[in-house]
mmCIF file of C-alpha atoms and ligand atoms in Angstrom:
data_model
loop_
_atom_site.group_PDB
_atom_site.id
_atom_site.type_symbol
_atom_site.label_atom_id
_atom_site.label_comp_id
_atom_site.label_asym_id
_atom_site.label_seq_id
_atom_site.Cartn_x
_atom_site.Cartn_y
_atom_site.Cartn_z
ATOM 1 C CA UNK A 666 203.538 65.173 10.854
ATOM 2 C CA UNK A 667 204.910 66.935 8.027
ATOM 3 C CA UNK A 668 203.219 67.136 5.643
ATOM 4 C CA UNK A 669 203.951 64.656 2.487
ATOM 5 C CA UNK A 670 202.790 63.630 -0.929
ATOM 6 C CA UNK A 671 202.365 60.795 0.307
ATOM 7 C CA UNK A 672 200.504 61.209 3.918
ATOM 8 C CA UNK A 673 198.623 64.033 3.001
ATOM 9 C CA UNK A 674 194.802 63.924 3.881
ATOM 10 C CA UNK A 675 196.234 61.006 7.175
ATOM 11 C CA UNK A 676 194.763 62.839 9.400
ATOM 12 C CA UNK A 677 191.706 64.075 7.297
ATOM 13 C CA UNK A 678 190.860 59.733 6.626
ATOM 14 C CA UNK A 679 191.914 59.395 10.861
ATOM 15 C CA UNK A 680 190.088 61.775 11.744
ATOM 16 C CA UNK A 681 187.081 60.373 10.068
ATOM 17 C CA UNK A 682 187.421 57.257 11.572
ATOM 18 C CA UNK A 683 187.525 58.241 14.758
ATOM 19 C CA UNK A 684 184.403 60.404 14.053
ATOM 20 C CA UNK A 685 182.774 57.461 12.696
ATOM 21 C CA UNK A 686 183.167 54.552 14.956
ATOM 22 C CA UNK A 687 182.612 57.372 18.190
ATOM 23 C CA UNK A 688 179.537 57.536 16.242
ATOM 24 C CA UNK A 689 178.560 53.491 15.917
ATOM 25 C CA UNK A 690 180.174 53.447 19.414
ATOM 26 C CA UNK A 691 177.318 56.591 19.923
ATOM 27 C CA UNK A 692 174.166 54.767 18.507
ATOM 28 C CA UNK A 693 175.586 51.041 20.066
ATOM 29 C CA UNK A 694 175.042 53.087 23.742
ATOM 30 C CA UNK A 695 171.926 54.381 22.900
ATOM 31 C CA UNK A 696 170.486 50.951 21.770
ATOM 32 C CA UNK A 697 171.425 49.702 24.631
ATOM 33 C CA UNK A 698 171.214 52.317 27.182
ATOM 34 C CA UNK A 699 167.754 53.454 26.287
ATOM 35 C CA UNK A 700 165.844 49.713 26.643
ATOM 36 C CA UNK A 701 167.890 49.485 29.950
ATOM 37 C CA UNK A 702 166.544 52.149 31.264
ATOM 38 C CA UNK A 703 163.024 51.838 30.037
ATOM 39 C CA UNK A 704 163.169 48.325 32.132
ATOM 40 C CA UNK A 705 164.198 50.138 35.256
ATOM 41 C CA UNK A 706 162.260 52.629 35.478
ATOM 42 C CA UNK A 707 158.555 51.611 34.005
ATOM 43 C CA UNK A 708 157.510 49.534 37.390
ATOM 44 C CA UNK A 709 157.425 53.417 39.121
ATOM 45 C CA UNK A 710 155.578 54.497 36.475
ATOM 46 C CA UNK A 711 152.826 51.755 36.306
ATOM 47 C CA UNK A 712 150.325 51.924 38.255
ATOM 48 C CA UNK A 713 149.157 49.072 39.953
ATOM 49 C CA UNK A 714 147.214 46.700 37.554
ATOM 50 C CA UNK A 715 143.694 46.313 38.953
ATOM 51 C CA UNK A 716 143.451 42.113 40.398
ATOM 52 C CA UNK A 717 139.704 40.498 41.405
ATOM 53 C CA UNK A 718 139.959 39.788 45.053
ATOM 54 C CA UNK A 719 137.917 36.931 46.911
ATOM 55 C CA UNK A 720 136.086 38.551 49.410
ATOM 56 C CA UNK A 721 134.082 35.684 49.818
ATOM 57 C CA UNK A 722 131.269 32.242 49.489
ATOM 58 C CA UNK A 723 128.235 33.306 47.802
ATOM 59 C CA UNK A 724 125.764 31.209 49.322
ATOM 60 C CA UNK A 725 127.208 32.928 52.839
ATOM 61 C CA UNK A 726 126.604 36.612 51.833
ATOM 62 C CA UNK A 727 122.338 35.579 50.048
ATOM 63 C CA UNK A 728 119.911 38.356 52.497
ATOM 64 C CA UNK A 729 123.424 39.747 53.500
ATOM 65 C CA UNK A 730 122.431 43.964 54.167
ATOM 66 C CA UNK A 731 125.679 45.755 54.636
ATOM 67 C CA UNK A 732 127.228 43.718 55.474
ATOM 68 C CA UNK A 733 130.648 44.768 56.859
ATOM 69 C CA UNK A 734 133.954 42.276 55.253
ATOM 70 C CA UNK A 735 137.258 43.667 56.170
ATOM 71 C CA UNK A 736 139.609 42.096 53.939
ATOM 72 C CA UNK A 737 143.316 42.349 52.815
ATOM 73 C CA UNK A 738 144.759 41.709 49.393
ATOM 74 C CA UNK A 739 148.609 42.973 48.011
ATOM 75 C CA UNK A 740 149.494 45.123 45.720
ATOM 76 C CA UNK A 741 152.414 45.993 42.878
ATOM 77 C CA UNK A 742 153.661 49.531 43.621
ATOM 78 C CA UNK A 743 156.056 50.437 41.570
ATOM 79 C CA UNK A 744 158.650 47.565 42.377
ATOM 80 C CA UNK A 745 156.617 47.425 45.962
ATOM 81 C CA UNK A 746 154.244 45.057 46.430
ATOM 82 C CA UNK A 747 152.278 45.457 49.736
ATOM 83 C CA UNK A 748 149.793 44.453 51.972
ATOM 84 C CA UNK A 749 146.675 46.652 51.407
ATOM 85 C CA UNK A 750 143.689 46.583 53.920
ATOM 86 C CA UNK A 751 140.029 47.490 52.585
ATOM 87 C CA UNK A 752 136.835 47.679 54.971
ATOM 88 C CA UNK A 753 133.815 46.929 52.294
ATOM 89 C CA UNK A 754 130.281 46.684 53.046
ATOM 90 C CA UNK A 755 128.887 43.880 50.897
ATOM 91 C CA UNK A 756 125.063 44.638 50.113
ATOM 92 C CA UNK A 757 122.339 41.525 48.649
ATOM 93 C CA UNK A 758 119.707 43.696 45.591
ATOM 94 C CA UNK A 759 117.983 39.644 45.392
ATOM 95 C CA UNK A 760 118.950 37.270 42.606
ATOM 96 C CA UNK A 761 122.627 36.943 43.031
ATOM 97 C CA UNK A 762 123.106 41.017 42.715
ATOM 98 C CA UNK A 763 125.536 42.445 44.894
ATOM 99 C CA UNK A 764 126.570 45.584 45.442
ATOM 100 C CA UNK A 765 130.143 46.181 47.589
ATOM 101 C CA UNK A 766 130.395 49.722 48.863
ATOM 102 C CA UNK A 767 133.942 51.517 49.442
ATOM 103 C CA UNK A 768 133.813 52.858 53.152
ATOM 104 C CA UNK A 769 136.187 55.194 52.074
ATOM 105 C CA UNK A 770 134.824 59.119 52.182
ATOM 106 C CA UNK A 771 134.852 61.051 49.274
ATOM 107 C CA UNK A 772 135.181 63.694 51.250
ATOM 108 C CA UNK A 773 139.092 62.614 52.518
ATOM 109 C CA UNK A 774 139.165 59.575 53.364
ATOM 110 C CA UNK A 775 137.930 58.516 56.076
ATOM 111 C CA UNK A 776 136.415 54.911 57.146
ATOM 112 C CA UNK A 777 132.016 55.072 56.908
ATOM 113 C CA UNK A 778 130.265 53.279 58.870
ATOM 114 C CA UNK A 779 126.397 51.993 57.689
ATOM 115 C CA UNK A 780 123.305 53.189 60.547
ATOM 116 C CA UNK A 781 120.660 50.126 60.551
ATOM 117 C CA UNK A 782 118.526 52.683 61.952
ATOM 118 C CA UNK A 783 119.012 55.449 60.221
ATOM 119 C CA UNK A 784 119.591 53.404 57.069
ATOM 120 C CA UNK A 785 122.378 55.458 55.810
ATOM 121 C CA UNK A 786 126.310 55.722 55.746
ATOM 122 C CA UNK A 787 128.262 58.293 58.552
ATOM 123 C CA UNK A 788 131.357 59.729 58.089
ATOM 124 C CA UNK A 789 131.985 59.914 61.856
ATOM 125 C CA UNK A 790 135.127 63.276 61.001
ATOM 126 C CA UNK A 791 132.908 65.779 58.870
ATOM 127 C CA UNK A 792 129.842 65.396 59.803
ATOM 128 C CA UNK A 793 129.279 63.417 55.617
ATOM 129 C CA UNK A 794 125.976 61.064 55.226
ATOM 130 C CA UNK A 795 125.517 58.984 52.432
ATOM 131 C CA UNK A 796 121.832 57.364 51.469
ATOM 132 C CA UNK A 797 121.613 53.288 50.777
ATOM 133 C CA UNK A 798 122.513 54.021 47.452
ATOM 134 C CA UNK A 799 125.969 55.898 48.424
ATOM 135 C CA UNK A 800 124.366 59.274 47.920
ATOM 136 C CA UNK A 801 125.171 62.028 49.667
ATOM 137 C CA UNK A 802 122.515 63.339 51.628
ATOM 138 C CA UNK A 803 124.564 66.002 53.907
ATOM 139 C CA UNK A 804 127.878 67.624 54.844
ATOM 140 C CA UNK A 805 131.117 68.138 52.185
ATOM 141 C CA UNK A 806 131.362 64.941 50.659
ATOM 142 C CA UNK A 807 130.291 66.200 46.557
ATOM 143 C CA UNK A 808 130.932 62.300 45.199
ATOM 144 C CA UNK A 809 128.658 59.104 45.786
ATOM 145 C CA UNK A 810 130.161 56.201 47.818
ATOM 146 C CA UNK A 811 132.142 53.623 44.896
ATOM 147 C CA UNK A 812 130.499 50.519 44.508
ATOM 148 C CA UNK A 813 133.220 48.350 43.731
ATOM 149 C CA UNK A 814 133.542 46.146 41.032
ATOM 150 C CA UNK A 815 132.637 42.927 41.479
ATOM 151 C CA UNK A 816 132.172 39.763 39.647
ATOM 152 C CA UNK A 817 130.582 35.756 40.977
ATOM 153 C CA UNK A 818 132.954 33.146 39.690
ATOM 154 C CA UNK A 819 132.547 29.335 41.371
ATOM 155 C CA UNK A 820 130.120 30.985 43.765
ATOM 156 C CA UNK A 821 132.898 33.380 44.454
ATOM 157 C CA UNK A 822 131.980 36.894 45.184
ATOM 158 C CA UNK A 823 135.089 39.346 43.782
ATOM 159 C CA UNK A 824 135.691 42.843 44.243
ATOM 160 C CA UNK A 825 137.713 44.751 41.818
ATOM 161 C CA UNK A 826 141.189 46.602 43.458
ATOM 162 C CA UNK A 827 143.696 48.436 42.660
HETATM 163 S S1 FES B 1477 136.321 62.857 55.449
HETATM 164 FE FE1 FES B 1477 133.395 62.277 55.662
HETATM 165 S S2 FES B 1477 133.267 63.870 55.561
HETATM 166 FE FE2 FES B 1477 134.637 64.481 55.765
#
């Protein structure tokens, strides 16, 4: 374009408008894109939320001594909802005071078994031994058995699962 007194400044104005439009377009894309991306990937970043799972009716569990209970619960892992199986030992300490031990050995996650004659939990994998309180007595585990968070509500015993 030939420069005349009338068009002096037009290319600058045009490029300024183009730049302004691109900037506003970028802002709009950013404003829409960031929440969309956050919404799309947030389930993958979330840890499964904990939930209470029904383990049994308290009246039926009264007097239990290291009673093995298996149950299944739904857990959300990212976008996927899966059924998880769990096995625990429930023991009644009296006065409605229960303790629920996870069966998962704290060494390498094998399932421990309660041995009534020895009064201990024994791990079949590497010889881990836990006392009746879940404390390590022998073998490679360095931590006690997990005691599941629990509550009693409307006569039902619940444990908290991830
Ligand atoms: S997994 Fe239990 S002792 Fe190794």
